[in-house]
CSV table of C-alpha atoms and ligand atoms in Angstrom, one decimal:
chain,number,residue,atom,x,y,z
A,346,UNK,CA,-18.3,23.8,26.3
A,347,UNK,CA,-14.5,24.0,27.1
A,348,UNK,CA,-12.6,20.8,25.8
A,349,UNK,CA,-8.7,20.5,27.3
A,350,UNK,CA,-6.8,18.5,25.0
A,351,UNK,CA,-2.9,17.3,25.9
A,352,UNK,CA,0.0,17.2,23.7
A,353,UNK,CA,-2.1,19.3,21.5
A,354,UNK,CA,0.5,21.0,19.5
A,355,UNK,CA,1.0,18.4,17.0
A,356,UNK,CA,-0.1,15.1,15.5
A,357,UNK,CA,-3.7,13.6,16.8
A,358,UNK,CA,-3.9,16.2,19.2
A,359,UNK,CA,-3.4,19.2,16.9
A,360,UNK,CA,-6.1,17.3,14.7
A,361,UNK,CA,-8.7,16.8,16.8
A,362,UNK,CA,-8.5,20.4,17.8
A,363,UNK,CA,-9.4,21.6,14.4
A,364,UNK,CA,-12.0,18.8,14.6
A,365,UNK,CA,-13.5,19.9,17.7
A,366,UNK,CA,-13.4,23.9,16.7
A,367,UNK,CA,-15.3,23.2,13.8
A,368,UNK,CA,-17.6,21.2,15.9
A,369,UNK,CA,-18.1,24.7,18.2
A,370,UNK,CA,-16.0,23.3,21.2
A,371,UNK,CA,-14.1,26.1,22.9
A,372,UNK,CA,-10.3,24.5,23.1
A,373,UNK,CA,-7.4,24.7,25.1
A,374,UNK,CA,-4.5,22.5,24.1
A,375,UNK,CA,-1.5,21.9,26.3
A,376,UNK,CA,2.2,21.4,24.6
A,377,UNK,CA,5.0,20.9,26.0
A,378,UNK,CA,8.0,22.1,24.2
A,379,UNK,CA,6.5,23.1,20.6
A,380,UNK,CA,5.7,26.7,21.6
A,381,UNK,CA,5.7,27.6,17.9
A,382,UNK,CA,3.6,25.4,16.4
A,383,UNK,CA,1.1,26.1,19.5
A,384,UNK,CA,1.1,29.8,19.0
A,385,UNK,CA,0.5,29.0,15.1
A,386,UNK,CA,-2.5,26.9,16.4
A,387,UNK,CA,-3.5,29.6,18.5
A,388,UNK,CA,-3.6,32.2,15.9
A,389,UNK,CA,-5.3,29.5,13.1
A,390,UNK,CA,-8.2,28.5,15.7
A,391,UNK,CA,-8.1,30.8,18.3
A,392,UNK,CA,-7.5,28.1,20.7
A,393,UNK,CA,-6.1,28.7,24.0
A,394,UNK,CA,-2.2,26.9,24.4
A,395,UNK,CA,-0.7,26.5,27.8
A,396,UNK,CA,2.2,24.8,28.3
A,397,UNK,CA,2.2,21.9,30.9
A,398,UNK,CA,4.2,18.7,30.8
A,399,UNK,CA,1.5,16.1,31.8
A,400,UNK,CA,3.7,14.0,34.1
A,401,UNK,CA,3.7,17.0,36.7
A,402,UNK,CA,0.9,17.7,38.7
A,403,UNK,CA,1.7,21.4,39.0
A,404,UNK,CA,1.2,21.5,35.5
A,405,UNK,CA,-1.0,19.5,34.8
A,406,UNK,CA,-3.0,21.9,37.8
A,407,UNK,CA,-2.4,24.8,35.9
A,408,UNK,CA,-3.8,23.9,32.5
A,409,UNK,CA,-7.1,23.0,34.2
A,410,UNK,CA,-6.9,26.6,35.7
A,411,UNK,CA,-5.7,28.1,32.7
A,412,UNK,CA,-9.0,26.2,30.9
A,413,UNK,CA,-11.7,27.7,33.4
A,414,UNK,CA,-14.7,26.5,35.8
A,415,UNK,CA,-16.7,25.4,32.4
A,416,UNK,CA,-14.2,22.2,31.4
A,417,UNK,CA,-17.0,19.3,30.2
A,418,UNK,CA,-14.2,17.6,28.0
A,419,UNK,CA,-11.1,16.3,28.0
A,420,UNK,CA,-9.0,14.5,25.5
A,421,UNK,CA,-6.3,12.5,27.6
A,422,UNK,CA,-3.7,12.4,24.3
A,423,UNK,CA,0.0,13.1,25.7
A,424,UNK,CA,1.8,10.3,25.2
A,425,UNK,CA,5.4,9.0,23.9
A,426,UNK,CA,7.5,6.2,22.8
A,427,UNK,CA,11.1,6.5,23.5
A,428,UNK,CA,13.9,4.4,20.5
A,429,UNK,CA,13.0,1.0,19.5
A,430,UNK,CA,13.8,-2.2,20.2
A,431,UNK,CA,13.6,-5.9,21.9
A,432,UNK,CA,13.2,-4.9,25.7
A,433,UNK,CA,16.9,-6.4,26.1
A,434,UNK,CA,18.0,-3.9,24.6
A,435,UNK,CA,15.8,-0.7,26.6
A,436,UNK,CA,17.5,1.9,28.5
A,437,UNK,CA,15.9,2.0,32.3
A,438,UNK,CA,15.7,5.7,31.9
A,439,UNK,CA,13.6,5.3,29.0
A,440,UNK,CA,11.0,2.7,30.5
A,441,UNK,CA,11.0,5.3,33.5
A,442,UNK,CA,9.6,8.3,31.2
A,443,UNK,CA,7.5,5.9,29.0
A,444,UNK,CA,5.4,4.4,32.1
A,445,UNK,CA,5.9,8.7,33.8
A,446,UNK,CA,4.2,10.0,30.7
A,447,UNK,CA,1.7,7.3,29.3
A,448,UNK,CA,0.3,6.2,33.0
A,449,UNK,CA,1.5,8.6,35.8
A,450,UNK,CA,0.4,11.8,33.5
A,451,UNK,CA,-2.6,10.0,31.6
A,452,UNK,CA,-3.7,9.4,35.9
A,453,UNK,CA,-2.9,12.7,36.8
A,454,UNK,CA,-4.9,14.5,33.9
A,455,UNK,CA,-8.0,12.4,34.3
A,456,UNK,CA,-7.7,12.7,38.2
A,457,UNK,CA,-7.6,16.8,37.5
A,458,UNK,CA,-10.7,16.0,35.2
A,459,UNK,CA,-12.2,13.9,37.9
A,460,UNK,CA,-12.0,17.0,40.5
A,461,UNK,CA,-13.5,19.5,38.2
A,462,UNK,CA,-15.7,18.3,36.0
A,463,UNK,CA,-19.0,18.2,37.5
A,464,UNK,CA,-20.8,16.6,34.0
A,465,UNK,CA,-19.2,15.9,30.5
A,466,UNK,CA,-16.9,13.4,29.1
A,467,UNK,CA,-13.3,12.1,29.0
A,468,UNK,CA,-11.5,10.5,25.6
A,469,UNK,CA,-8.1,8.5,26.4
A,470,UNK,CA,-6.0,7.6,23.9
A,471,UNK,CA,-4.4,4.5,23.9
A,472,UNK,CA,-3.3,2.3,21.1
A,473,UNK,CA,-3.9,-1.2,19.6
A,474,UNK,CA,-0.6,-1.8,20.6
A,475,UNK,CA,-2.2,-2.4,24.2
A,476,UNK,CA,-3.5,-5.9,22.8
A,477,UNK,CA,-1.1,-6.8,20.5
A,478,UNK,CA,2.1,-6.3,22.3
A,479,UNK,CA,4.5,-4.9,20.6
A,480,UNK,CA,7.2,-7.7,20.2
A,481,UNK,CA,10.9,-6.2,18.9
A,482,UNK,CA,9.9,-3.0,19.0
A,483,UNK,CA,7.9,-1.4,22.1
A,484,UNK,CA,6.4,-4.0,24.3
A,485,UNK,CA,7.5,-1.2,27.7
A,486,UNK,CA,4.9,1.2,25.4
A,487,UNK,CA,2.0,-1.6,24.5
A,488,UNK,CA,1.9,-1.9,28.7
A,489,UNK,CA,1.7,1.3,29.5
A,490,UNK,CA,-1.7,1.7,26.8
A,491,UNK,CA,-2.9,-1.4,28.3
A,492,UNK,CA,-2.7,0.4,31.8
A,493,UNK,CA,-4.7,3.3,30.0
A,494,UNK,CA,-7.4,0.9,29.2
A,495,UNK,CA,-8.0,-0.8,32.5
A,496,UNK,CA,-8.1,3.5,33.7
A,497,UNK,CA,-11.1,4.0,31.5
A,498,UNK,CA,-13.0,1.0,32.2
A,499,UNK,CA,-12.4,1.6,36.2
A,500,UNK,CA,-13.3,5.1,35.6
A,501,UNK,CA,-16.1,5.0,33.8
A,502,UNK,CA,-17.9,2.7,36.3
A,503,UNK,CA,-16.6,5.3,39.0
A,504,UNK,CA,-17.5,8.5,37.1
A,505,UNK,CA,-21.1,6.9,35.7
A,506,UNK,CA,-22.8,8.6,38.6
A,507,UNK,CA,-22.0,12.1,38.4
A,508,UNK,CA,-22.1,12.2,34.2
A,509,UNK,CA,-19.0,11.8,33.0
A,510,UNK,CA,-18.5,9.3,30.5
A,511,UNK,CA,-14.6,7.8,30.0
A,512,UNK,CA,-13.8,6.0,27.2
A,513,UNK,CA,-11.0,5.2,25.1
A,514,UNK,CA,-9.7,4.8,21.1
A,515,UNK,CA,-6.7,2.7,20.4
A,516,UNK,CA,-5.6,3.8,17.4
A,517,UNK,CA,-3.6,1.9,14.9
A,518,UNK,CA,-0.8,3.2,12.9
A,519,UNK,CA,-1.0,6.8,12.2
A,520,UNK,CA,1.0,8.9,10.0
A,521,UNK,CA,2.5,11.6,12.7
A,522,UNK,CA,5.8,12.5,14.6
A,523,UNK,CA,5.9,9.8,17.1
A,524,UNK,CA,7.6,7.2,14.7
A,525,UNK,CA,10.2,9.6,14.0
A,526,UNK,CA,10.5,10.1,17.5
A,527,UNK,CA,10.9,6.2,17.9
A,528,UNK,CA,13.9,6.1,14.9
A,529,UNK,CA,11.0,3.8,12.5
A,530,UNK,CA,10.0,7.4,10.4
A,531,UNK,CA,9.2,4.7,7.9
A,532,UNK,CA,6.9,2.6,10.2
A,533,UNK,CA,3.9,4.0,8.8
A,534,UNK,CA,4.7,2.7,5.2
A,535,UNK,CA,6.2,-0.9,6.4
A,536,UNK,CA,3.5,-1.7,8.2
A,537,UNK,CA,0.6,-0.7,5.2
A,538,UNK,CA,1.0,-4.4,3.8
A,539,UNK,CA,-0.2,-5.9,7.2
A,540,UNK,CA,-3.0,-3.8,7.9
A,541,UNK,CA,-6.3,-5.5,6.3
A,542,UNK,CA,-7.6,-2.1,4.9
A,543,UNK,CA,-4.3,-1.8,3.9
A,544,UNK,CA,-2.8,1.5,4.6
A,545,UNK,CA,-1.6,3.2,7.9
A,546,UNK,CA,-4.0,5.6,9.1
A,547,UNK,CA,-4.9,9.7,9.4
A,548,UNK,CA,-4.8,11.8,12.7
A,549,UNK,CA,-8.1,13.4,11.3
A,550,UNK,CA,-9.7,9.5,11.7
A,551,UNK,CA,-8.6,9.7,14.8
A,552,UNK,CA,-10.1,13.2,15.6
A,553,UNK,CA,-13.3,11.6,14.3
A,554,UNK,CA,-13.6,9.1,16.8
A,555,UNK,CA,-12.4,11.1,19.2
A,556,UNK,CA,-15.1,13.5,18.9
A,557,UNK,CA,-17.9,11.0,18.4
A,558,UNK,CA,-17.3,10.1,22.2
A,559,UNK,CA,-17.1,13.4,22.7
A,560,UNK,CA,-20.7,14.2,21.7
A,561,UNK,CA,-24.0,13.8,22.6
A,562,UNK,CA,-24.6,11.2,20.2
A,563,UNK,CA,-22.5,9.3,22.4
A,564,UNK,CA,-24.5,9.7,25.6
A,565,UNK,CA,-25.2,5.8,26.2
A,566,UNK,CA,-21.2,4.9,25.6
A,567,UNK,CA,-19.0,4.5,28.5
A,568,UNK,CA,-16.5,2.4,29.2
A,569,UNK,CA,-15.9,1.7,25.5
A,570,UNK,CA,-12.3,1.2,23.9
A,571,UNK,CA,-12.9,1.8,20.5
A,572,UNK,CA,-10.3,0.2,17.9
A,573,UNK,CA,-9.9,2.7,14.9
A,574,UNK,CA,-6.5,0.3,13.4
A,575,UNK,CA,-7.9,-0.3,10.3
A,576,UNK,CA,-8.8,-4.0,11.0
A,577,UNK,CA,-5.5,-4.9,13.3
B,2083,NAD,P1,3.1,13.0,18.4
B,2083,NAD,O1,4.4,12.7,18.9
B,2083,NAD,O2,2.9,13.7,17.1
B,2083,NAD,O3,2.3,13.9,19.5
B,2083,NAD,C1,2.3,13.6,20.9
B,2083,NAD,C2,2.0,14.9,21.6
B,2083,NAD,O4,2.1,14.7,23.0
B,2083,NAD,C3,2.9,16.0,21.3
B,2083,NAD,O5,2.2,17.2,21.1
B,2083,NAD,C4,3.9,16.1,22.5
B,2083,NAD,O6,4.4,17.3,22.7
B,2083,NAD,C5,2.9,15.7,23.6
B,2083,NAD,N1,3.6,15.2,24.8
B,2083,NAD,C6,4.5,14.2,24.9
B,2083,NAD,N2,4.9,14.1,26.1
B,2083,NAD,C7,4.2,15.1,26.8
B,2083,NAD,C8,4.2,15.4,28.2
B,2083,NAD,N3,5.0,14.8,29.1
B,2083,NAD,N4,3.4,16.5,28.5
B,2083,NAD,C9,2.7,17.1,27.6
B,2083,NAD,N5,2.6,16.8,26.4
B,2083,NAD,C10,3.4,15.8,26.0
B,2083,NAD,O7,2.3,11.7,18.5
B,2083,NAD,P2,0.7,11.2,18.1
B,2083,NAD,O8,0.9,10.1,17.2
B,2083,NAD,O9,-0.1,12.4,17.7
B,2083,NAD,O10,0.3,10.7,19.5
B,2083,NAD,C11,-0.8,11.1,20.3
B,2083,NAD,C12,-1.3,9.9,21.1
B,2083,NAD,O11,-1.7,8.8,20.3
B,2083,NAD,C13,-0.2,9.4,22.0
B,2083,NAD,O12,-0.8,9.0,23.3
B,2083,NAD,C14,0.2,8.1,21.3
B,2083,NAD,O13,0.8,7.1,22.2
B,2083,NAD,C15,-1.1,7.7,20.7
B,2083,NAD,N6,-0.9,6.7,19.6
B,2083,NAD,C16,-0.3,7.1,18.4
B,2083,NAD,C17,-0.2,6.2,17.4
B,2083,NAD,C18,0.5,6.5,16.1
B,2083,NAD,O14,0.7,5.6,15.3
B,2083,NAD,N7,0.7,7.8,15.8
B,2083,NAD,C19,-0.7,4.9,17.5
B,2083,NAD,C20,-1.3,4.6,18.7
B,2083,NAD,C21,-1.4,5.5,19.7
């Protein structure tokens, strides 16, 4: 069984690949622009790294024909914030490549997914921010995840018929990159206090639901977004 995972390279991505190796999944990650750390994954795992920026279709294209005729998973994971603030404040360039990544590339990887797989099961990954908004600080990104939901409950009713299974986590805060990449490197520790199990959370505990819904013990669950926020 061949899993393709995007924006594998690093974070939730990189984690549920060693999740899903351990779990005998043959892997190919995608990356974007961390070639290094994806060879260093490649060599660790001996997964398969092709880089592919997820908001273009020729890419996206080539990592399912870099992955094979065998793909029954897929881990829809790509995704980016872009600096912080009170949507006043937001560039137009920046709402542009949020809504280009998080929607048009999470479409155009589970559309790919949709062509070739002929049985298995996709994972999206959205975020709790999809319900609680994201006031002062993302609200352009909390749309974009709510978009992804509404994808998986549309698809899985779509896909039901030819087994494939779509659902979705939302995860909560998680100790990786992105809030570096959103100038809040210290969002993970500010928001601990306001979490009811009272911590920010682990891209492994993300990996775990990730490859619950990827597995057979899963086979009656579709259509599911699964919180995994620690109680937000
Ligand atoms: P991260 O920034 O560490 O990793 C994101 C990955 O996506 C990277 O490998 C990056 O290269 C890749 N990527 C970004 N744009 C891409 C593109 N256009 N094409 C291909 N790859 C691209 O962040 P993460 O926290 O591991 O995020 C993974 C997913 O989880 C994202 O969809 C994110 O929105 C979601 N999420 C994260 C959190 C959190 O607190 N960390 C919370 C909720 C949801």
């Amino acid at each position: 069984m061949t899993t393709v995972i995007t924006g594998g390279s690093r974070g939730i991505g990189a984690a549920t690949a060693r999740r899903l190796v351990r779990d005998g999944h043959r892997v190919v990650i995608s990356y974007r622009q961390a070639a290094e750390q994806a060879r260093a994954l490649e060599r660790e795992l001996g997964v398969l790294a092709v880089r592919a920026d997820t908001s273009d279709e020729d890419d996206v294209a080539r990592l399912f024909d870099a992955a094979g005729e065998d793909v029954t998973g897929v881990v829809n994971n790509a995704g980016i914030t872009s600096p912080a603030g009170p949507l006043a404040q937001l560039r137009t360039e920046d709402l542009r490549r949020v809504v280009d990544v998080n929607v048009i590339g999470a479409f155009l990887v589970a559309r790919e997914a949709a062509r070739r797989m002929s049985s298995g099961s996709i994972v999206n990954v959205s975020s709790g921010a999809a319900t609680l908004g994201s006031p002062g600080e993302y609200v352009h990104y909390a749309a974009t995840k709510a978009a992804v939901d509404a994808m998986t409950i549309g698809l899985a009713k779509e896909l039901a018929p030819q087994g494939i299974r779509v659902n979705c986590v939302q995860p909560g805060t998680i100790r990786t990159d992105i809030h570096r990449l959103s100038n809040m490197p210290d969002r993970p520790d500010r928001v601990a206090s306001r979490v009811p199990l009272g911590r920010a959370g682990e891209a492994e505990e993300i990996a775990n639901a990730i490859a619950w819904l990827l597995s057979a013990e899963a086979s009656y669950t579709t259509g599911a977004v699964l919180r995994v926020t620690g109680g937000t």
